[in-house]
PDB file of C-alpha atoms and ligand atoms in Angstrom:
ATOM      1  CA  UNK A   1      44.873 -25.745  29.896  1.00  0.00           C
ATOM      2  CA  UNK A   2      44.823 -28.268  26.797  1.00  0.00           C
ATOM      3  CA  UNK A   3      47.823 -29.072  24.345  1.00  0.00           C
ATOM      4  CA  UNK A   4      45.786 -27.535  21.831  1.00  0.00           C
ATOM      5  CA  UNK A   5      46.385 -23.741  23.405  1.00  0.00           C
ATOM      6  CA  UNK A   6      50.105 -24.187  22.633  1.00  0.00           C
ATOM      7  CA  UNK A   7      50.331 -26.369  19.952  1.00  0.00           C
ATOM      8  CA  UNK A   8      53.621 -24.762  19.245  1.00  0.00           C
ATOM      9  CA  UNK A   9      55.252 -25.311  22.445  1.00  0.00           C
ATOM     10  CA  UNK A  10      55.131 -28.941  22.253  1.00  0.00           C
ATOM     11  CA  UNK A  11      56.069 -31.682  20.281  1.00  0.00           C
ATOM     12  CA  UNK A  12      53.429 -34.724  20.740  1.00  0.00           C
ATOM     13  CA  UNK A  13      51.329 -35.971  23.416  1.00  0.00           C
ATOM     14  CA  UNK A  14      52.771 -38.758  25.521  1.00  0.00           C
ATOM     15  CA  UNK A  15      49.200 -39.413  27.651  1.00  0.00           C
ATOM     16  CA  UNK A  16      45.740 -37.770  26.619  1.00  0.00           C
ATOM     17  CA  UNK A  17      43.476 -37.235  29.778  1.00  0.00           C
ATOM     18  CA  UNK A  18      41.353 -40.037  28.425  1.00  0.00           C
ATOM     19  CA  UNK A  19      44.500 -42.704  29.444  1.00  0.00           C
ATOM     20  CA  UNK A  20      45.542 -40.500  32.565  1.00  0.00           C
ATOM     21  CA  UNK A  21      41.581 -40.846  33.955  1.00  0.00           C
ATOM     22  CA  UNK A  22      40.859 -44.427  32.631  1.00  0.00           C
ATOM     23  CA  UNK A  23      44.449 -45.524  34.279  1.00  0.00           C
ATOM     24  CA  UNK A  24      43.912 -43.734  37.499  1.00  0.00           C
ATOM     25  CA  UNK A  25      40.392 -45.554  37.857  1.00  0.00           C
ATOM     26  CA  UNK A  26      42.362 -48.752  37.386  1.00  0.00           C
ATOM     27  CA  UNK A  27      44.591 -48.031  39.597  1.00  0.00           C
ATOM     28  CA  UNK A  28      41.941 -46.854  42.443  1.00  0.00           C
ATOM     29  CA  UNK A  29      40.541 -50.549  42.350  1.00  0.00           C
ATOM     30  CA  UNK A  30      43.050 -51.913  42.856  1.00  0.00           C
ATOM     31  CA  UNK A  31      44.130 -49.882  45.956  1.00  0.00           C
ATOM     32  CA  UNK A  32      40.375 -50.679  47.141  1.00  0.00           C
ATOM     33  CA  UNK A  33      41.085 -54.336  46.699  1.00  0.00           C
ATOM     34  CA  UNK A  34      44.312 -54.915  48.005  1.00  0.00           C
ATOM     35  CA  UNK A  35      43.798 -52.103  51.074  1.00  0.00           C
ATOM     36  CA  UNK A  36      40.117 -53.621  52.091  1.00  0.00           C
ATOM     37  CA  UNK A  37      40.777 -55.274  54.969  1.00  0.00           C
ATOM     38  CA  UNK A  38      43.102 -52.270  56.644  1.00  0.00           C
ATOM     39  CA  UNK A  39      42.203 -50.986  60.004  1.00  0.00           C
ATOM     40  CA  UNK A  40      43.041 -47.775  59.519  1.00  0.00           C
ATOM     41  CA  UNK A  41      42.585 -45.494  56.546  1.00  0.00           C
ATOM     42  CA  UNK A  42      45.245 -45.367  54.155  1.00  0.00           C
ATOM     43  CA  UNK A  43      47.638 -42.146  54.533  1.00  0.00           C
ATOM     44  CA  UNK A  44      47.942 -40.838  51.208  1.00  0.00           C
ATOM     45  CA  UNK A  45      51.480 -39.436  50.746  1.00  0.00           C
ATOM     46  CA  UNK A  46      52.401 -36.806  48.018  1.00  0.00           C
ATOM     47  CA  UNK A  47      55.376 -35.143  46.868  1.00  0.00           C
ATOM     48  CA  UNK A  48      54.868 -31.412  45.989  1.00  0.00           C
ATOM     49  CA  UNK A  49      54.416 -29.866  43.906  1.00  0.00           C
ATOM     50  CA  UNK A  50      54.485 -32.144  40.896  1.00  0.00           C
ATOM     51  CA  UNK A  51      52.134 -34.897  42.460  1.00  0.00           C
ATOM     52  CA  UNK A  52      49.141 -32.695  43.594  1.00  0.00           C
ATOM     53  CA  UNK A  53      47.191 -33.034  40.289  1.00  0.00           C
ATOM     54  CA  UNK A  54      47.516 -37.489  40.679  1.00  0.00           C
ATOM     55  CA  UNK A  55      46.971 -37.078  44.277  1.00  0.00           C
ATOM     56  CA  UNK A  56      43.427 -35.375  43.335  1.00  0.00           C
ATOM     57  CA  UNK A  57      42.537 -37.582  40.466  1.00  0.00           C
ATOM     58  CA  UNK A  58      43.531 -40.650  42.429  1.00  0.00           C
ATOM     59  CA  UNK A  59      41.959 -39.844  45.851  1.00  0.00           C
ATOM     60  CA  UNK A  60      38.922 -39.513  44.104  1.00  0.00           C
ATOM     61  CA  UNK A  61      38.888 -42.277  42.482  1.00  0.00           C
ATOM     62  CA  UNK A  62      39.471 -44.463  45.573  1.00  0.00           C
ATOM     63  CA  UNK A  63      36.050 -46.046  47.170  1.00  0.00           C
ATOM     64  CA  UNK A  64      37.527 -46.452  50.648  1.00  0.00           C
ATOM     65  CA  UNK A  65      38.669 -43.846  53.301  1.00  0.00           C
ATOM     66  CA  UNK A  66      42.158 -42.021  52.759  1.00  0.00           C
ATOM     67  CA  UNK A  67      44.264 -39.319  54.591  1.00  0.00           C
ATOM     68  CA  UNK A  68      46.110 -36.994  52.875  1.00  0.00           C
ATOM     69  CA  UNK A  69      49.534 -35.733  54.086  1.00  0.00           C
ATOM     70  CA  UNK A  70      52.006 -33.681  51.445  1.00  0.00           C
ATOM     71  CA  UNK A  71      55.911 -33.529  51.817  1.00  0.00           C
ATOM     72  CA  UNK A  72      58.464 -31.296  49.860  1.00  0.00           C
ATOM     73  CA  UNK A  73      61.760 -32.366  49.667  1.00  0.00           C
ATOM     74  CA  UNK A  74      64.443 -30.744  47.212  1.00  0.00           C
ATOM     75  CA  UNK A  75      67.495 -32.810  45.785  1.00  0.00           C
ATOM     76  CA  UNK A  76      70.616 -31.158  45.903  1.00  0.00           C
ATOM     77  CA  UNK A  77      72.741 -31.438  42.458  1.00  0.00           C
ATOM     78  CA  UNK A  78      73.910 -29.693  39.354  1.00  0.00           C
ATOM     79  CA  UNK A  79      70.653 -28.358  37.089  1.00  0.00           C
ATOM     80  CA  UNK A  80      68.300 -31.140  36.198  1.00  0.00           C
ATOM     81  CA  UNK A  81      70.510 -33.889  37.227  1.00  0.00           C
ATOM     82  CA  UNK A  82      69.050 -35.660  40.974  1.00  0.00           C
ATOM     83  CA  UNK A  83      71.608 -36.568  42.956  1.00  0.00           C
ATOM     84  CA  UNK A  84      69.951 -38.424  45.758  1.00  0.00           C
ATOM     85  CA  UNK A  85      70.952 -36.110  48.815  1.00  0.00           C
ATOM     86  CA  UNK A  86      67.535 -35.221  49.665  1.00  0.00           C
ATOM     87  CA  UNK A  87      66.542 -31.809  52.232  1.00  0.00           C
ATOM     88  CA  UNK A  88      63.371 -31.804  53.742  1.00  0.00           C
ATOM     89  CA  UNK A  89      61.589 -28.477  52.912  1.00  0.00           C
ATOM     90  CA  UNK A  90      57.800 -29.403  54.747  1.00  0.00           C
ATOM     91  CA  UNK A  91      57.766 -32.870  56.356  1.00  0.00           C
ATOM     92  CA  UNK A  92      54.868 -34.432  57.254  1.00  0.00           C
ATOM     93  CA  UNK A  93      52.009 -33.618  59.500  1.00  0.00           C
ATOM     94  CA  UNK A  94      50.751 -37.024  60.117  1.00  0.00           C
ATOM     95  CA  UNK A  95      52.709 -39.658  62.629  1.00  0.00           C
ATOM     96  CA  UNK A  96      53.186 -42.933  60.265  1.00  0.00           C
ATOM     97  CA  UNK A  97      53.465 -45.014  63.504  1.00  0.00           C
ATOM     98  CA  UNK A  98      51.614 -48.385  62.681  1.00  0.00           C
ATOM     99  CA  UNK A  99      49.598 -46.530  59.071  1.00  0.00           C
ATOM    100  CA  UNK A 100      49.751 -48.016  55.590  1.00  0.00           C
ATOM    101  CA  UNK A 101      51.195 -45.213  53.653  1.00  0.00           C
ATOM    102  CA  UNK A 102      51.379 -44.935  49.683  1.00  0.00           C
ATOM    103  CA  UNK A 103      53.825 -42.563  48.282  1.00  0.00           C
ATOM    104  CA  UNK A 104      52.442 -40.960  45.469  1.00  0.00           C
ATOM    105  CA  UNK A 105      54.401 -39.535  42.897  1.00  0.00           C
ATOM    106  CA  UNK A 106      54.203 -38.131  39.177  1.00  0.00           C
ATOM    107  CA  UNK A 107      57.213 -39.117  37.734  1.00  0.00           C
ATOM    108  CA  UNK A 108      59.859 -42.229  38.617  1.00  0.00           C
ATOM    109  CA  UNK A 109      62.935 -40.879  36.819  1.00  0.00           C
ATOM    110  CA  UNK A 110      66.560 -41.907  38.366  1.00  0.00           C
ATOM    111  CA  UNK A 111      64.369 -43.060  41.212  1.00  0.00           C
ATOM    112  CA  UNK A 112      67.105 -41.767  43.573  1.00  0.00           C
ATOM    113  CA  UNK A 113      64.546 -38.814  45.077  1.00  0.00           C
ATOM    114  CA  UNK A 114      61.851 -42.198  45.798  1.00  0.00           C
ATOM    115  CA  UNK A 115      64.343 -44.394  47.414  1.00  0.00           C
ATOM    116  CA  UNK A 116      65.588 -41.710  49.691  1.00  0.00           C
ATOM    117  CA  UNK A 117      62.104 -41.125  50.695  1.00  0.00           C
ATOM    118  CA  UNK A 118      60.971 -44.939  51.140  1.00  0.00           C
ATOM    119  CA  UNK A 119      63.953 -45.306  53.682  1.00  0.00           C
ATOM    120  CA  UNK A 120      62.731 -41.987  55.495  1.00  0.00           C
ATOM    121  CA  UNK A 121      59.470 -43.133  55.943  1.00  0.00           C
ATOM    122  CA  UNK A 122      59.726 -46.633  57.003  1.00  0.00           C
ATOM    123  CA  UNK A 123      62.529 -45.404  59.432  1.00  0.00           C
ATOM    124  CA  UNK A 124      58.959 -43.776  61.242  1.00  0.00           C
ATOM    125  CA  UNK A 125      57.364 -46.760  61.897  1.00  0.00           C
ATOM    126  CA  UNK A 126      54.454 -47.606  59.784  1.00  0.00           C
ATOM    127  CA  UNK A 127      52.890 -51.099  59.098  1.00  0.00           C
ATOM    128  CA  UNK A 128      53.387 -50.517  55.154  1.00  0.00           C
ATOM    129  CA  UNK A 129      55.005 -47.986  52.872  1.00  0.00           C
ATOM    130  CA  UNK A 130      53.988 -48.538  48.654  1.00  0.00           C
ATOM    131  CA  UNK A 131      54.768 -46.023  45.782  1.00  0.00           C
ATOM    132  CA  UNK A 132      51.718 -45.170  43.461  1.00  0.00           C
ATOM    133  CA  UNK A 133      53.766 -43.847  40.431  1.00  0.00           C
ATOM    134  CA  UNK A 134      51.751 -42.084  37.419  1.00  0.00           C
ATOM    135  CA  UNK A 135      54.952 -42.543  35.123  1.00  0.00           C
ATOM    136  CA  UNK A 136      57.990 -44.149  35.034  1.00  0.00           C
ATOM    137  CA  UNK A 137      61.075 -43.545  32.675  1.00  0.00           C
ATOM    138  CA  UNK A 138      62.447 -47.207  32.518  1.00  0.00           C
ATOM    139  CA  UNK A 139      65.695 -46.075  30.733  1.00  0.00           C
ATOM    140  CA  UNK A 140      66.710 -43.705  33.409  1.00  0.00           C
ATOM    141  CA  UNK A 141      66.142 -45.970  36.726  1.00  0.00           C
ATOM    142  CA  UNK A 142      69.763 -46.093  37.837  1.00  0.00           C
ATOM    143  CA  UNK A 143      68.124 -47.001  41.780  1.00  0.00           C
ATOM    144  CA  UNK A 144      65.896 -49.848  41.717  1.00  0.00           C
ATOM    145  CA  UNK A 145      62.609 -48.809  43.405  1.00  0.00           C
ATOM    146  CA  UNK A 146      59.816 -51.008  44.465  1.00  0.00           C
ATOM    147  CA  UNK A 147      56.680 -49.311  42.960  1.00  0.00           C
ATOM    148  CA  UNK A 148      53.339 -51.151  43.395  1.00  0.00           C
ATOM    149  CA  UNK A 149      51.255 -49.392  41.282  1.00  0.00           C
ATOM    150  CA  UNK A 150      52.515 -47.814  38.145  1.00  0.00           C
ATOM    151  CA  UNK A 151      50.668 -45.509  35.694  1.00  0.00           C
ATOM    152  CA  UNK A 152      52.298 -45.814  32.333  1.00  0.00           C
ATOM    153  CA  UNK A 153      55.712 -46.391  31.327  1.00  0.00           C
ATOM    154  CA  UNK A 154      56.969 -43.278  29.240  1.00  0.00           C
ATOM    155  CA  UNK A 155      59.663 -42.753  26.498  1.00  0.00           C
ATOM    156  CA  UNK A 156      63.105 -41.165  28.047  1.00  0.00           C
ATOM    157  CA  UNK A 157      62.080 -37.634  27.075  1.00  0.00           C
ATOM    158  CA  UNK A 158      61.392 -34.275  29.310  1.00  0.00           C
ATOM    159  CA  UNK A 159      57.621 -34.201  29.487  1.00  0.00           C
ATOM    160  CA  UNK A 160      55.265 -31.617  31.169  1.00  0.00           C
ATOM    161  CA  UNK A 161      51.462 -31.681  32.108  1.00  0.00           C
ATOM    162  CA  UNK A 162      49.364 -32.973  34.590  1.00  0.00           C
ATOM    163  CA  UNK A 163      51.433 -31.624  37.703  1.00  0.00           C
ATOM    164  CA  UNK A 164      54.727 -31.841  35.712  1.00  0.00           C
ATOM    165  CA  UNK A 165      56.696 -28.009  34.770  1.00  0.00           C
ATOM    166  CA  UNK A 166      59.172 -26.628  33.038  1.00  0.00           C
ATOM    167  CA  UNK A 167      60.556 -24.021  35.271  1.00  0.00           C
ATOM    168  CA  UNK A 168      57.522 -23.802  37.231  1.00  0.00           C
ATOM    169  CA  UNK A 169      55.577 -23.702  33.661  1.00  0.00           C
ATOM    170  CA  UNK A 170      52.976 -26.225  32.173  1.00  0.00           C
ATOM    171  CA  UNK A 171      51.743 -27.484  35.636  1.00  0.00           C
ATOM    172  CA  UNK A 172      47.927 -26.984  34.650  1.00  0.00           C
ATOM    173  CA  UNK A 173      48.550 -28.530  30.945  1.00  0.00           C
ATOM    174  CA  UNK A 174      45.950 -31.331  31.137  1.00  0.00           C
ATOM    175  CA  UNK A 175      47.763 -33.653  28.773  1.00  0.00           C
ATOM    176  CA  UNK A 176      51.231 -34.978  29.274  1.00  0.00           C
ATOM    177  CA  UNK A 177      53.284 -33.762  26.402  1.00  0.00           C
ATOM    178  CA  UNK A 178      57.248 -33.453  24.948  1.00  0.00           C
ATOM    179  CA  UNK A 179      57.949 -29.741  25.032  1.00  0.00           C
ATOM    180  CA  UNK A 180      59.357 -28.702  22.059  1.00  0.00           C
ATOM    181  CA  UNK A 181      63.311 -28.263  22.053  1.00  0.00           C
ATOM    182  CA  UNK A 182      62.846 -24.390  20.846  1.00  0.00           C
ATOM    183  CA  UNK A 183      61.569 -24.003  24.612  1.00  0.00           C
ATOM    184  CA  UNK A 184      64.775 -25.083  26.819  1.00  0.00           C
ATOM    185  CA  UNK A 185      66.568 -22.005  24.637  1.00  0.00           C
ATOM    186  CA  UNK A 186      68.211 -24.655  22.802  1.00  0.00           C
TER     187      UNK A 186
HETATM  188  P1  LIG B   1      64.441 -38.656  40.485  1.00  0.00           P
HETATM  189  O1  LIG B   1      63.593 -39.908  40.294  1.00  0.00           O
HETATM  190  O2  LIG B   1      65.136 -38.588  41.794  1.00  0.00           O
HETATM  191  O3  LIG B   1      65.359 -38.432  39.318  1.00  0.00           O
HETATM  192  O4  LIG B   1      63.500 -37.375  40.519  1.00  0.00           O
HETATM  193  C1  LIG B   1      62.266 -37.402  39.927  1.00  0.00           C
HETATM  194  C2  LIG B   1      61.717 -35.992  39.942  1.00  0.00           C
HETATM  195  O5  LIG B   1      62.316 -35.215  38.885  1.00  0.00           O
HETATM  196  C3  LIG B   1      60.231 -36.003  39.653  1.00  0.00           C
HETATM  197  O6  LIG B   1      59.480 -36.088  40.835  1.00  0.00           O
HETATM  198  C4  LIG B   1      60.029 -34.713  38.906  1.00  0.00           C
HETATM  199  O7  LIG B   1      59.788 -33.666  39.806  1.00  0.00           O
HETATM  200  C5  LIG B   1      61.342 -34.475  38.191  1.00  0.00           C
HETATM  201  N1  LIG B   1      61.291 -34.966  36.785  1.00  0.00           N
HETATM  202  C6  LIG B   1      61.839 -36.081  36.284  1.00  0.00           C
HETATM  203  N2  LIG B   1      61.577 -36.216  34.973  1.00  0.00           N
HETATM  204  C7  LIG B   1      60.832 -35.147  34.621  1.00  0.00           C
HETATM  205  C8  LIG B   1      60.230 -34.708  33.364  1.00  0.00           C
HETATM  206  O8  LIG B   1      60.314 -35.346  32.295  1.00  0.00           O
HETATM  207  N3  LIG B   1      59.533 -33.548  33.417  1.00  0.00           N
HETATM  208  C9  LIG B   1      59.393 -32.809  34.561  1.00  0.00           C
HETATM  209  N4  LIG B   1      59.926 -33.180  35.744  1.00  0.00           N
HETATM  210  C10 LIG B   1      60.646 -34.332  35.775  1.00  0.00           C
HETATM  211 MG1  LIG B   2      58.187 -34.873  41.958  1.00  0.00          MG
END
């Protein structure tokens, strides 16, 4: 689906799926280059449901040999507020024991859901854990979270697209966009 289908619904584009592609190449190198020399393919790591369309994109654009593995994890806590008590709703298939994992992710907001998860994962014993982050709100990081590779730093706003809803909405909106305050009923 493109922004231009429901114009109305949004307010402006944040990322255009020119910058989400030409960033998620960039990124992709770099994972080549600094994962070259690994023995073992790289265990991809993503977060339903909201990092499935990055995870795609990215393992694509990645030259060397990746697994994937998906977890779903839900944050208790009043609304849209995290609260960093994290559930486990589908943990992972894949034993981390001695892999180099990257978490990735679609949107670094408090960072409290990440840092929950970094600690859970290195507690399983693999050689490495990263965080591949598409976007980051820098005004909301209340948790400081080590993220190696980050996509673009976004304004403090709600934003849907590319894997990113509004109740569940906007998931397959290609661009990353403000939704228009008429929307939230407000
Ligand atoms: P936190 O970093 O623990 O606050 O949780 C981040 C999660 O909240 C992300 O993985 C998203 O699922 C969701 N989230 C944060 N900001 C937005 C947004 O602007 N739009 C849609 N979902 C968001
Ligand atoms: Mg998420």
């Amino acid at each position: 689906m493109d922004a231009s289908a429901i114009e109305g619904e949004l307010t402006s584009i944040v990322l255009t799926t020119e910058q989400l592609d030409t960033r998620i190449k960039e990124i992709a190198a770099e994972i080549d280059r600094d994962y070259a020399k690994s023995d073992k393919s790289v265990l991809l790591v993503a977060v339903l449901k909201g990092a499935v369309m990055v995870m795609a994109d990215l393992a694509r654009a990645i030259s060397i040999p990746v697994e994937f593995d998906f977890m779903a994890v839900s944050s208790y806590g009043s609304g849209t507020k995290s609260s960093g008590v994290v559930r486990i709703i589908k943990d992972l298939d894949i034993d981390l024991s001695g892999r180099d994992v990257i978490i990735v992710e679609d949107i670094l907001d408090s960072g409290l859901t990440l840092s929950w998860l970094i600690k859970n994962l290195k507690s399983r014993g693999p050689k490495s854990v990263e965080v591949m982050t598409m976007m980051r709100k820098p005004d909301a990081i209340k948790v400081e979270v080590p993220a190696k590779y980050i996509g673009f730093d976004i304004p403090n706003e709600f934003v849907v697209g590319f894997g990113l809803d509004y109740a569940e909405k906007y998931r397959n909106l290609r661009e990353v966009a403000i939704l228009a305050p008429h929307i939230y009923g407000g």
